Each structure stands twice: as C-alpha cells, then as structure tokens.
PDB file of C-alpha atoms in Angstrom:
ATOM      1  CA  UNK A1355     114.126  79.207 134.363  1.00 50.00           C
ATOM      2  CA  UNK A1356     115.925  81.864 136.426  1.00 44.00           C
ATOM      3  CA  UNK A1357     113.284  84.424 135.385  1.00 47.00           C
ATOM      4  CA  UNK A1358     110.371  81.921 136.575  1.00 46.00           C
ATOM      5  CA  UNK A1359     111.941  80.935 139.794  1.00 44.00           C
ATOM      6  CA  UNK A1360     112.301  84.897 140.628  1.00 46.00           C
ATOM      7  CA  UNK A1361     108.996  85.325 140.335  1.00 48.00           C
ATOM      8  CA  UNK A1362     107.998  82.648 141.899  1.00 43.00           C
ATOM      9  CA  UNK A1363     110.438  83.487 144.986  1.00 45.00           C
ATOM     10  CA  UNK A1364     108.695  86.963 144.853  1.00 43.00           C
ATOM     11  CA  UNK A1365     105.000  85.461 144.835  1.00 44.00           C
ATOM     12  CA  UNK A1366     106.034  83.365 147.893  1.00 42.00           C
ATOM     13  CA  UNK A1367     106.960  86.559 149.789  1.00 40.00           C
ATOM     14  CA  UNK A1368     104.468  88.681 149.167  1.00 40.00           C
ATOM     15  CA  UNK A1369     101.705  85.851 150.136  1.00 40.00           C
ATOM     16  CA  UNK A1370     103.467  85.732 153.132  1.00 41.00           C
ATOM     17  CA  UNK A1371     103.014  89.206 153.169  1.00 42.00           C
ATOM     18  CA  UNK A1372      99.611  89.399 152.758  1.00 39.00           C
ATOM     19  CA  UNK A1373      98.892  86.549 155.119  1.00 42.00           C
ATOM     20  CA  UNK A1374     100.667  87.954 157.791  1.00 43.00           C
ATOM     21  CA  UNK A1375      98.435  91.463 157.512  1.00 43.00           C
ATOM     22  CA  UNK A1376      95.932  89.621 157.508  1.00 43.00           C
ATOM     23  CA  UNK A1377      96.659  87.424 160.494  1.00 46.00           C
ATOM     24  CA  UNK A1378      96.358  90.318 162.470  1.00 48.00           C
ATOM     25  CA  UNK A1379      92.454  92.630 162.760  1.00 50.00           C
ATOM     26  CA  UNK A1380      92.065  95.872 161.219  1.00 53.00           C
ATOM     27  CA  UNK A1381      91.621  99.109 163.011  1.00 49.00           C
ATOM     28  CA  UNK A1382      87.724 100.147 162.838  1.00 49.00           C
ATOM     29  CA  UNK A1383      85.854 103.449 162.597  1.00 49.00           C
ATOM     30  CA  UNK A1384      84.609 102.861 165.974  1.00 49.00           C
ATOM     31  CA  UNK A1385      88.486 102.868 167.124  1.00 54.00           C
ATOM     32  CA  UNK A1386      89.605 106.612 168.776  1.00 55.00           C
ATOM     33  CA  UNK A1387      92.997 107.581 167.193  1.00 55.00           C
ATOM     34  CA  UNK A1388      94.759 107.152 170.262  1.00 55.00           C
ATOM     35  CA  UNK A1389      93.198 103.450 170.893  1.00 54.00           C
ATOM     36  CA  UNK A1390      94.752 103.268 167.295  1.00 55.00           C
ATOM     37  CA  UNK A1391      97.986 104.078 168.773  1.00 54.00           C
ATOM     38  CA  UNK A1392      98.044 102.131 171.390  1.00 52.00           C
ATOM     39  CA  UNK A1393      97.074  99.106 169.258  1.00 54.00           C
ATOM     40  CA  UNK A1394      99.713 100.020 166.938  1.00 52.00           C
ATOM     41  CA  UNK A1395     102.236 100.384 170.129  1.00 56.00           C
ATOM     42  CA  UNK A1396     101.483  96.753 171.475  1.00 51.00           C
ATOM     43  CA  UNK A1397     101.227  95.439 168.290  1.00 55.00           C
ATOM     44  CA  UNK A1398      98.030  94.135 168.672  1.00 47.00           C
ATOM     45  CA  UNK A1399      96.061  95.653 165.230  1.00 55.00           C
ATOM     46  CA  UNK A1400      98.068  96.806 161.757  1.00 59.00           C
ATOM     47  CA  UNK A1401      98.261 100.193 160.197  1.00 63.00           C
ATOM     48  CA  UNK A1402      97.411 101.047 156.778  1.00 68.00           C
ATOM     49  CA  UNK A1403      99.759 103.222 154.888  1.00 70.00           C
ATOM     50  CA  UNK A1404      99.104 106.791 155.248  1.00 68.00           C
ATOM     51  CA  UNK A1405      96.939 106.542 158.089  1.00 73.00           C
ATOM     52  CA  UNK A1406      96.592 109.849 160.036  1.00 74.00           C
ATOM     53  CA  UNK A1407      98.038 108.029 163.099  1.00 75.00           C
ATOM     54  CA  UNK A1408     101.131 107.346 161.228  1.00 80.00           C
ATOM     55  CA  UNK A1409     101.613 111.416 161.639  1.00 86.00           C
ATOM     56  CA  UNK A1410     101.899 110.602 165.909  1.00 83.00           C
ATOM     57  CA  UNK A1411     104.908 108.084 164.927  1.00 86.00           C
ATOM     58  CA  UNK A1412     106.311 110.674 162.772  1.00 90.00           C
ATOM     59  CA  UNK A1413     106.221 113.121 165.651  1.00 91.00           C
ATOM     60  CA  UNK A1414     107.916 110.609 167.935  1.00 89.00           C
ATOM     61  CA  UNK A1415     110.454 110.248 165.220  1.00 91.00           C
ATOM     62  CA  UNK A1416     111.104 113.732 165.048  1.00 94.00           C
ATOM     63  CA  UNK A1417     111.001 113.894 169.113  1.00 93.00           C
ATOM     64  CA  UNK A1418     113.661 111.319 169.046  1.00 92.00           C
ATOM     65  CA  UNK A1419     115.974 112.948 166.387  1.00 91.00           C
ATOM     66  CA  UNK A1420     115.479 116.491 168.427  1.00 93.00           C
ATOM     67  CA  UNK A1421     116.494 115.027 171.537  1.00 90.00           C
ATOM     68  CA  UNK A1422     119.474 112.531 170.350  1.00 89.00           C
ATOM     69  CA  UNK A1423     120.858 114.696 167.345  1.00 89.00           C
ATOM     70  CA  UNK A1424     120.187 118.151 169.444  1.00 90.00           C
ATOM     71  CA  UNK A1425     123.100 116.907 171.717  1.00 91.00           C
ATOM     72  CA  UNK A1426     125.239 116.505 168.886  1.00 89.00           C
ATOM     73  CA  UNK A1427     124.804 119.688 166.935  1.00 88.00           C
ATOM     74  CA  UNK A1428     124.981 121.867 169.965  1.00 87.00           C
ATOM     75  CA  UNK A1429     128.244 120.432 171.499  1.00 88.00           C
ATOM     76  CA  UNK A1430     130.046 123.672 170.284  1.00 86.00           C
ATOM     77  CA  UNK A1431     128.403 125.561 172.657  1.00 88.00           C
ATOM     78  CA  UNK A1432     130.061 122.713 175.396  1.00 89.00           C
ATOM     79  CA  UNK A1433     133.281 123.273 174.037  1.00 88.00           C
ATOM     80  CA  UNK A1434     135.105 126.495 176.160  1.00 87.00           C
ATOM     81  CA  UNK A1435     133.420 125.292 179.438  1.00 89.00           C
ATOM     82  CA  UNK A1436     134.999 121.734 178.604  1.00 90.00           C
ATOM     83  CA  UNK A1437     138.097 123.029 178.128  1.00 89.00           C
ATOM     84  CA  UNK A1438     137.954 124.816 181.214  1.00 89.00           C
ATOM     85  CA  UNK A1439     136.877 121.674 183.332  1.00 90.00           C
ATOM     86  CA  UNK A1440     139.530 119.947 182.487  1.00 90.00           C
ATOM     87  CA  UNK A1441     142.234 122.540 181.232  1.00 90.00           C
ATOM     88  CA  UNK A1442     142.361 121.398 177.893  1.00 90.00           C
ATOM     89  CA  UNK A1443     143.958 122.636 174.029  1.00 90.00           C
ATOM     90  CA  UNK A1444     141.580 123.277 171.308  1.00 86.00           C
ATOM     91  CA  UNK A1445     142.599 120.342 169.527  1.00 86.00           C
ATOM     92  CA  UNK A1446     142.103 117.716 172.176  1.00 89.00           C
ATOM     93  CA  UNK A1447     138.516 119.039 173.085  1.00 89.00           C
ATOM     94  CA  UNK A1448     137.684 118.878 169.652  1.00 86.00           C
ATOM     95  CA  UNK A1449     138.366 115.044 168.950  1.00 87.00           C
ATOM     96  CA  UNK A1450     135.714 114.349 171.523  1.00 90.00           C
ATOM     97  CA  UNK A1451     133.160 115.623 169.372  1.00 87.00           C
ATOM     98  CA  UNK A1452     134.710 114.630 166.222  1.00 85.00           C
ATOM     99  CA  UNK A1453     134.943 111.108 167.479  1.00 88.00           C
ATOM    100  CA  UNK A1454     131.246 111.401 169.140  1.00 89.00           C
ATOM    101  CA  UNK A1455     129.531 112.445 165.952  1.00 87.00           C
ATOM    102  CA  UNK A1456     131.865 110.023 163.082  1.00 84.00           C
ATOM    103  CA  UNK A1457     130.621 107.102 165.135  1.00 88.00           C
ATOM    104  CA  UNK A1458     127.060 108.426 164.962  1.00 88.00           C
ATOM    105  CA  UNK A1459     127.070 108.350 161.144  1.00 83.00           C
ATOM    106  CA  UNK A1460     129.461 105.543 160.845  1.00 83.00           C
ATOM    107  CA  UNK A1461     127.210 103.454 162.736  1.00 86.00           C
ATOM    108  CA  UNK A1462     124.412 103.272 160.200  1.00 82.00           C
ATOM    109  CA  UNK A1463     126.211 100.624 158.549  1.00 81.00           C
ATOM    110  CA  UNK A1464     125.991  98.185 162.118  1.00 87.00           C
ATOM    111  CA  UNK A1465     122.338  99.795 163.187  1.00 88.00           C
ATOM    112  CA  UNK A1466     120.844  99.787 159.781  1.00 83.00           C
ATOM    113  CA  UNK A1467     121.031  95.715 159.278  1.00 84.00           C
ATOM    114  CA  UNK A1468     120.241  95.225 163.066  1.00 87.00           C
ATOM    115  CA  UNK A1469     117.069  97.151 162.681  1.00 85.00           C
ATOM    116  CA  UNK A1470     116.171  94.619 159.796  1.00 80.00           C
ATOM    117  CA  UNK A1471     116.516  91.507 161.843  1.00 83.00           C
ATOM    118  CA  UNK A1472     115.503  92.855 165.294  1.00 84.00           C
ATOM    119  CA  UNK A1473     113.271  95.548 164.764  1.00 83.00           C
ATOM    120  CA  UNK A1474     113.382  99.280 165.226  1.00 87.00           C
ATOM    121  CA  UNK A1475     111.901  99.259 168.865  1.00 86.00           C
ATOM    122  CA  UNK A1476     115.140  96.542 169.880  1.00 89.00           C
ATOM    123  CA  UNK A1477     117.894  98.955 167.968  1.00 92.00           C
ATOM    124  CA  UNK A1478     116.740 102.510 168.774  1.00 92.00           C
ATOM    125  CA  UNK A1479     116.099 101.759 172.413  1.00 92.00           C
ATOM    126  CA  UNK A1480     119.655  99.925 172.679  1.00 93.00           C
ATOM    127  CA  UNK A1481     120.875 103.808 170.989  1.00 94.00           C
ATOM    128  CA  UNK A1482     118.409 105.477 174.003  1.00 94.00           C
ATOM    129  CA  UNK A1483     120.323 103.586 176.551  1.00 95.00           C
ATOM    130  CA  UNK A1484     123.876 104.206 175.521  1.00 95.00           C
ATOM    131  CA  UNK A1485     123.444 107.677 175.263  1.00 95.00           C
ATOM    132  CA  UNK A1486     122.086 108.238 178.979  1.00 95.00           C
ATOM    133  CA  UNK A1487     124.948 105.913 179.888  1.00 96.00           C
ATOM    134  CA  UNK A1488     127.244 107.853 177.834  1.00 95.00           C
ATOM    135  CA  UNK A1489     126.178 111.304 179.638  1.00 95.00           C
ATOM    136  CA  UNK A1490     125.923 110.017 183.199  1.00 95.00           C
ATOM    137  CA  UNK A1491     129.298 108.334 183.272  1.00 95.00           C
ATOM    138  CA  UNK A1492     130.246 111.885 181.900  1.00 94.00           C
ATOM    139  CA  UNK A1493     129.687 113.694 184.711  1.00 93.00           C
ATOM    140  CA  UNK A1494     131.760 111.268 186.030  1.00 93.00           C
ATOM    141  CA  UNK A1495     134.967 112.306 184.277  1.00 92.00           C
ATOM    142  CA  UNK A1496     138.078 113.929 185.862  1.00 91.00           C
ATOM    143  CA  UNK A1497     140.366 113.846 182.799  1.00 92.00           C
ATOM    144  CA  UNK A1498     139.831 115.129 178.976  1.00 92.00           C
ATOM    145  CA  UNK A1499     140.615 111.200 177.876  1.00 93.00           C
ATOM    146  CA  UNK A1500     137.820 110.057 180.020  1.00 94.00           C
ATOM    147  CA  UNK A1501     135.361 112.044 177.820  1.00 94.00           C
ATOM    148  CA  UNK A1502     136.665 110.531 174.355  1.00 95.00           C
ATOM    149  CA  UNK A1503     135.135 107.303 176.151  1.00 96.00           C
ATOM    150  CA  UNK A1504     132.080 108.663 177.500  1.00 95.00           C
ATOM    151  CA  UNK A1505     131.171 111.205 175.363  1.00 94.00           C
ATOM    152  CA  UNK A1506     132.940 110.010 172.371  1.00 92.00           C
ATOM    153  CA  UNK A1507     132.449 106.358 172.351  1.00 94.00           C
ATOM    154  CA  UNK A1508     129.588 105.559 174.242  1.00 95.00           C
ATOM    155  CA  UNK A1509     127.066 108.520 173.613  1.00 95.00           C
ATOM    156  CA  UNK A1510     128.225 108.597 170.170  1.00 93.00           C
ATOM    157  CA  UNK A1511     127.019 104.904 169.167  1.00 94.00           C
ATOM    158  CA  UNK A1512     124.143 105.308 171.103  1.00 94.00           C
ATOM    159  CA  UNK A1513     123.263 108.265 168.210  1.00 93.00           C
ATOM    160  CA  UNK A1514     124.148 105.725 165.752  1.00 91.00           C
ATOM    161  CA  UNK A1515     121.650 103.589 166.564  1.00 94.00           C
ATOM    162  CA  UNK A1516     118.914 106.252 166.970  1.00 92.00           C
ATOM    163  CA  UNK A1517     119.278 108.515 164.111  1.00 90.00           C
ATOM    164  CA  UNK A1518     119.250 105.906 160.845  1.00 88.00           C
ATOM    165  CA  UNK A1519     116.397 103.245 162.407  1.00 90.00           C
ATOM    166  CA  UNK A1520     114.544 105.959 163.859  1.00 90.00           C
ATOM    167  CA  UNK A1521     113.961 107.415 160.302  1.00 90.00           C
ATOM    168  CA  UNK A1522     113.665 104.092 158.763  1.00 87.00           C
ATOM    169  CA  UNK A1523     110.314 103.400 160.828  1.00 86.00           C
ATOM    170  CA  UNK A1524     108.683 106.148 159.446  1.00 88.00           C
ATOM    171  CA  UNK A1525     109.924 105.772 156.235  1.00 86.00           C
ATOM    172  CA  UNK A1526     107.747 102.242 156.302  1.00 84.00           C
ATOM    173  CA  UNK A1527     104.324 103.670 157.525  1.00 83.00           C
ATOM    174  CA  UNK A1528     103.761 105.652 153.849  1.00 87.00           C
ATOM    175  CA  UNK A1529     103.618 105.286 149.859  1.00 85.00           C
ATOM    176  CA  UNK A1530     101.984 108.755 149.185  1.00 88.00           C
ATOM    177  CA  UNK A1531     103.197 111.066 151.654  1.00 88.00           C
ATOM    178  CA  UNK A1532     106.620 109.258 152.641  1.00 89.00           C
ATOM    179  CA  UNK A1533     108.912 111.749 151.286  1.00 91.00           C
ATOM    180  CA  UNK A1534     107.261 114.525 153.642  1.00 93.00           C
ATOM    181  CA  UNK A1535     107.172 112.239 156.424  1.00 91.00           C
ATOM    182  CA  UNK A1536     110.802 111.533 156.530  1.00 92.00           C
ATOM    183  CA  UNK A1537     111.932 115.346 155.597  1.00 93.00           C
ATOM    184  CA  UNK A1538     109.474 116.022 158.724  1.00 92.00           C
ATOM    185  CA  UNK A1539     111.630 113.306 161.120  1.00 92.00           C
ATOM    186  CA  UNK A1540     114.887 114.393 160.218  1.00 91.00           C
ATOM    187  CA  UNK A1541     113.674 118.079 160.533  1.00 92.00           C
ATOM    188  CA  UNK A1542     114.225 117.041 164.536  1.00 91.00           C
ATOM    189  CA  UNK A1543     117.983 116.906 164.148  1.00 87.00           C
ATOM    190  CA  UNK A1544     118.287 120.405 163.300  1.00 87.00           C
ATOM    191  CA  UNK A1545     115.691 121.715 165.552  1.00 92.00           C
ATOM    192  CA  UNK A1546     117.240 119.824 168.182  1.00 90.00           C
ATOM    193  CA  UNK A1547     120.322 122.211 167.928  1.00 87.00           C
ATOM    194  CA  UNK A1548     118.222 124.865 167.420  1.00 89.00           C
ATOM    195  CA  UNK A1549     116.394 124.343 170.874  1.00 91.00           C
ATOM    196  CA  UNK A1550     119.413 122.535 173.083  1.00 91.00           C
ATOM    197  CA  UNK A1551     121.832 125.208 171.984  1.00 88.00           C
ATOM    198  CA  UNK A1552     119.855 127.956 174.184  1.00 90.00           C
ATOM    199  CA  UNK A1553     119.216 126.047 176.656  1.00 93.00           C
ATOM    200  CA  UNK A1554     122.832 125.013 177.158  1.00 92.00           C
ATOM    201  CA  UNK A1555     124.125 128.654 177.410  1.00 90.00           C
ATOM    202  CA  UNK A1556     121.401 129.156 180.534  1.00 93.00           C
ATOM    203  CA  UNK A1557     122.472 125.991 182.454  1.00 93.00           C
ATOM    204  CA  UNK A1558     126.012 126.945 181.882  1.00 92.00           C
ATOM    205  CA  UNK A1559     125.726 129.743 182.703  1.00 91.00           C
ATOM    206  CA  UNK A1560     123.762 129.159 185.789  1.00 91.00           C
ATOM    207  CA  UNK A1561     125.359 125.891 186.834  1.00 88.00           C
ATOM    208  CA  UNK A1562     127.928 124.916 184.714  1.00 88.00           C
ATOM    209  CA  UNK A1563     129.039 121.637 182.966  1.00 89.00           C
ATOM    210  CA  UNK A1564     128.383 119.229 184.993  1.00 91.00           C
ATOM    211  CA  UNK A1565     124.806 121.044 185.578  1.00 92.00           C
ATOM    212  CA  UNK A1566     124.410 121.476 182.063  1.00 93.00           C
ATOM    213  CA  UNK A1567     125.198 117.508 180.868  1.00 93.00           C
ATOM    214  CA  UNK A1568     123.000 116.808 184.116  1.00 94.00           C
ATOM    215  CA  UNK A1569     120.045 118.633 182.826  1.00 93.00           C
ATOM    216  CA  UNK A1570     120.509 117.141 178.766  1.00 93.00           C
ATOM    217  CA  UNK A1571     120.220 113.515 180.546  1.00 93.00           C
ATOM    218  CA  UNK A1572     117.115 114.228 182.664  1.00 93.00           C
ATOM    219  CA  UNK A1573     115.338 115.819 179.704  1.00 91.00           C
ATOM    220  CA  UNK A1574     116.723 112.986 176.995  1.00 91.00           C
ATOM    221  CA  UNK A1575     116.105 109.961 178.886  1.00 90.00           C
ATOM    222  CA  UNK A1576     112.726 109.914 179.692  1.00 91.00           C
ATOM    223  CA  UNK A1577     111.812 112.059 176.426  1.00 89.00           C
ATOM    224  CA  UNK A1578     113.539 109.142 174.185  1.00 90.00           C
ATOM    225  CA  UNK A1579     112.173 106.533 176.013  1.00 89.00           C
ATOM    226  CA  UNK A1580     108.652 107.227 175.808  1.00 86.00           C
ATOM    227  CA  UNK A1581     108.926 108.097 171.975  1.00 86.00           C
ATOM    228  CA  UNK A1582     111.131 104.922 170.639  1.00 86.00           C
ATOM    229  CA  UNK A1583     107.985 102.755 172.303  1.00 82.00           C
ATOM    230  CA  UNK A1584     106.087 103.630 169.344  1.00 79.00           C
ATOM    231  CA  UNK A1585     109.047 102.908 166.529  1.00 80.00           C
ATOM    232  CA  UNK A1586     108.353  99.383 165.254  1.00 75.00           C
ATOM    233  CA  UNK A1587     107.932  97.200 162.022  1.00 70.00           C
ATOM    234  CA  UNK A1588     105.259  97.508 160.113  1.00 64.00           C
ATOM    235  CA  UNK A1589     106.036  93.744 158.484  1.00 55.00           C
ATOM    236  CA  UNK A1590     105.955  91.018 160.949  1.00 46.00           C
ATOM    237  CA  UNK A1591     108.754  88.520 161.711  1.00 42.00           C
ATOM    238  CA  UNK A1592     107.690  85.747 159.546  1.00 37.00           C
ATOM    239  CA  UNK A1593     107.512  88.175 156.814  1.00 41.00           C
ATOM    240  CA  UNK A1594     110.695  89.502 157.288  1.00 41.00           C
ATOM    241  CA  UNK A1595     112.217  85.959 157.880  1.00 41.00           C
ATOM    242  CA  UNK A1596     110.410  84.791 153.993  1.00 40.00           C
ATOM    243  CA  UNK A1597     111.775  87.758 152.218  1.00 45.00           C
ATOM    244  CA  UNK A1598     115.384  87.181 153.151  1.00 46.00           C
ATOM    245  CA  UNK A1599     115.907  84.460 150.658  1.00 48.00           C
ATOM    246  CA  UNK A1600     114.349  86.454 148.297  1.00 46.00           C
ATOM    247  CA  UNK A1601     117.097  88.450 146.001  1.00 45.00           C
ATOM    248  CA  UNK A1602     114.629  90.715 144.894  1.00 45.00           C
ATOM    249  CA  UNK A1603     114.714  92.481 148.238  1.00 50.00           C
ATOM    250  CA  UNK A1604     117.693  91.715 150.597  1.00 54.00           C
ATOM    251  CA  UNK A1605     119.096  94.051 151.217  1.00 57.00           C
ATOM    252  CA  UNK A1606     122.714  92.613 150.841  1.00 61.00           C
ATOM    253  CA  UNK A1607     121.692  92.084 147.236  1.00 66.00           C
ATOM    254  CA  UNK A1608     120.759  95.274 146.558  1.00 69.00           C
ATOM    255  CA  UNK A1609     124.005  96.525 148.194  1.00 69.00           C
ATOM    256  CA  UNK A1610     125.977  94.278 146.201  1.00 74.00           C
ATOM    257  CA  UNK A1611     124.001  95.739 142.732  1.00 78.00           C
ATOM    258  CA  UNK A1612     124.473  99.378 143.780  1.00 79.00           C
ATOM    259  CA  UNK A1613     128.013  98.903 144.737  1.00 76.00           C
ATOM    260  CA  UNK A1614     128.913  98.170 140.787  1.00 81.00           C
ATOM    261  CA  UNK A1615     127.686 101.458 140.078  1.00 84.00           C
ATOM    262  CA  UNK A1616     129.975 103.914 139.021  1.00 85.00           C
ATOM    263  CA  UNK A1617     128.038 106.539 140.148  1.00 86.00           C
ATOM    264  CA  UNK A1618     127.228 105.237 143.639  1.00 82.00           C
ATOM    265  CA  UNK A1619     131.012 104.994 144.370  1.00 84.00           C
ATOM    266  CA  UNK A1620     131.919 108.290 143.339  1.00 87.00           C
ATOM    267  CA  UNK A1621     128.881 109.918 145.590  1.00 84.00           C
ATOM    268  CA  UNK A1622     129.655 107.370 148.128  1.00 79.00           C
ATOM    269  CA  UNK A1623     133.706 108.640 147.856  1.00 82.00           C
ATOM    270  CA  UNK A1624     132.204 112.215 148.163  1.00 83.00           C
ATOM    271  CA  UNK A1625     129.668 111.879 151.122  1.00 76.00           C
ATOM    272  CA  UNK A1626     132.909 110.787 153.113  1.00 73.00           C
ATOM    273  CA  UNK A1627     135.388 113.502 152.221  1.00 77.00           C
ATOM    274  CA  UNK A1628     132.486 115.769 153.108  1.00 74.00           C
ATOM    275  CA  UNK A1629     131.875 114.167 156.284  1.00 69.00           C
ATOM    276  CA  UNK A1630     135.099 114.576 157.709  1.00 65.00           C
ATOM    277  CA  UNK A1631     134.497 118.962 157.546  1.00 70.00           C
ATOM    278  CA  UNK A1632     130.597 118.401 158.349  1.00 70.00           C
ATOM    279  CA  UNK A1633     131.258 118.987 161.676  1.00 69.00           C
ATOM    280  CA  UNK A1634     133.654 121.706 162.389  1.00 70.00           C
ATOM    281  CA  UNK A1635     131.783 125.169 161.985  1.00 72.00           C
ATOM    282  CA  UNK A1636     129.568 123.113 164.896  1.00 68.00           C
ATOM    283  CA  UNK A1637     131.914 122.931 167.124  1.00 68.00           C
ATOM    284  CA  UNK A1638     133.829 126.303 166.730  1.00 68.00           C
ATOM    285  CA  UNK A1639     130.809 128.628 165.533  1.00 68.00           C
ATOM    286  CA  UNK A1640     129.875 129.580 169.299  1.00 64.00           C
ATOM    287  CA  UNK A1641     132.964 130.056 169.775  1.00 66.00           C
ATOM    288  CA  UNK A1642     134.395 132.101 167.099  1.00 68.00           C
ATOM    289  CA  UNK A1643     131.063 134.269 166.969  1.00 68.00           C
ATOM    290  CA  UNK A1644     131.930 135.305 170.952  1.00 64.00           C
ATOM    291  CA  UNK A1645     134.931 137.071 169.687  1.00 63.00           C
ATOM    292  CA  UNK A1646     133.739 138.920 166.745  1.00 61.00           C
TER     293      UNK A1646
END
C-alpha cells in the first residue's frame, strides 16, 4: 500500500509537471536566440534542456559568481590599506573577512530552501542588493568595528545568497551537459579573484580605499543586476507547490535520508574543519608575497 501510494504521489507530480510545460508555448525555429532569451527572461515561453540559450544563462551565472565571489577572494589584497585606514592589528582586520566569507558559505543552508519556494530571481537579487548596501555603507565607516557590520555582515550574506542559487539555476537548465555547465558557473568565483585582484592594486594605488571599494560597487551593481534578471525556475509555481508533498523529492526528505549516512556526516564533519583554514592564504598571500 505504501509502495502504491508513492507512486501514485509521484504520477500526480510529474502530470503536474508536464501540464504545467505544457501550459506555456514552445520556442520555434522562426524564434532568434536572443528573442529566446528574452522569452525565457519574462517568462513568457519554456526552455528545453540543453538548449544553446541555456549557455547565455550559464554566462550570466558565471558573470554573477565573478563579480560577487571576486570581492571575496581578493580581499587580501584590501587588507594593509585597511589596516592603515583605520590603524588596525592583523588580527582584527582579519575577522572582517573571516566573518564576511563564513557567512557566505554558511548561508547556503537559509538561501538554498528560499530559492526553492521563491525562486532564484527573488533570492539572488535580495544577495545583489545586500552586497551594494554592504559596500556603500562601507565607505561609510570610521572605525575597524564598523566594517565587521558592513563588510562582514551585510556584504557577506548578500554572497550567501548569490553564490549557492546562482549555481542552482543553471544546474536546472541541463541533463546532458549539466556537469560542464555548473564547473563553467563556478569557474566565475575564481576568475573573479583573478580579475578584481589587479584591478584593486591600481585603484589603490591610485586612489586608495575608499576609491577602491567605490569603484568594486559601481562595477558590481549594475553588472549583477543585469545578469540575476535572467536566473529563474525552470518548473513553475504550481509545480513546485505539487511536488512538496511528494517524499520522493522534498528536499527535507532527502536531507533527512542523507543525514543517516555515515558517510555524509563524516564528509560533512570534514568540509567544516576545512572551511575554517579555506580562507587564510587569501587574505595574507598579498601580503606575505610583498615581503619575500
């Protein structure tokens, strides 16, 4: 009986599914690829897995993860002109970015579910927001503390709630390709060091701090915004709504299922011991090379 009402809970979903697709029209062959986005965009026509469109929303993806994560990974080269600004010890600079980029992983637990029940768009662009709130009060600071909030706090949820939904979206859009479409996303957090590091050193050396966290909002905001436009379900809301009382795919149940796992906890134990060093040759490696 248990068996049969699974299935039958699972046949229920996935003709909601399939009704929903169909509810809305199909992209043609007369369609240009970017009338394809923009119908994709506005929601107005689905997207078939795969779809050589679905390589433009990976692009945004990876636009998004450059801009958001670049921050993060190049804060080391922020770190002696912070101190400086505000006459600070090594270890109290630090914590800013220590606290900044914990809450930027920790926060997948809070942004992942969100993105479930309010969509990718809703969640990432909440994350966009935070972080240019996060760097203008910033340049607002006068004391090291002020930065844990700004800095710390602030910009570093708004990361949280780019970097996990962000991937997620594009993680939806493919069945063949998927694992290269995701590797390609998150490819944007390390570029994004790779490209805001440089640019850092000019502006601080040309301007400063408060020139240089100037500069990293005008080019994030209007970069993220544009890009997290194009990050939303593929599903619809009915759909979603159907397949949460379905065990077979909520994701609380499948939490629940892993969690008993021996194995999960023991990776799960090790991914947070390794956390708490992930961070540290970031924030003193441009410092520490500048003296050998």
């Amino acid at each position: 009986n248990h068996a049969g009402k699974s299935n039958l809970e699972k046949s229920s979903v996935e003709m909601s599914q399939s009704d929903h697709e169909q509810s809305l029209p199909k992209n043609t062959s007369n369609d240009s690829q970017v009338v394809i986005f923009w119908n994709w965009v506005y929601g107005v026509k689905s997207v078939e897995f795969d779809e050589s469109i679905s390589w433009a929303l990976v692009f945004c993806s990876f636009l998004v993860q450059v801009a958001s994560l670049g921050i993060q990974y190049s804060f080391g080269v922020m770190f002696e002109s912070l101190q400086q600004m505000f006459d600070a010890n090594a270890a109290a600079t630090a914590g800013i970015g220590s606290l900044s980029f914990s809450l930027t992983l920790g926060c997948a637990a809070v942004s992942g579910p969100l993105a479930d029940t309010r969509g990718f768009r809703q969640v990432t662009l909440t994350g966009v927001l935070l972080v240019a709130v996060g760097l203008a009060t910033s340049l607002l600071a006068t004391k090291i503390w002020h930065l844990y909030l700004t800095w710390g706090l602030i910009l570093g949820t708004g990361c949280g709630f780019i970097y996990l939904p962000s991937i997620a979206a594009v993680a939806q859009l493919f069945q063949k390709h998927r694992a290269l479409a995701v590797g390609c996303a998150v490819a944007g957090s390390g570029m994004g060091g790779a490209i805001m590091s440089p640019l850092l050193q000019i502006w601080l050396k040309s301007g400063g701090g408060k020139e240089a966290i100037k500069n990293l909002l005008l080019i994030f905001t209007p970069v993220s915004l544009v890009c997290v436009l194009s990050l939303r379900r593929r599903v619809g809301r009915t759909e979603f709504v159907a397949s949460k009382d379905s065990k077979q795919i909520s994701t609380v149940g499948i939490m629940k299922k892993i969690a008993r796992k021996k194995e999960f906890m023991m990776l799960f134990a090790a991914q947070i011991f390794a956390s708490m060093g992930y961070l540290t040759p970031f924030t003193f490696v441009a410092r520490l090379a500048g003296e050998i």
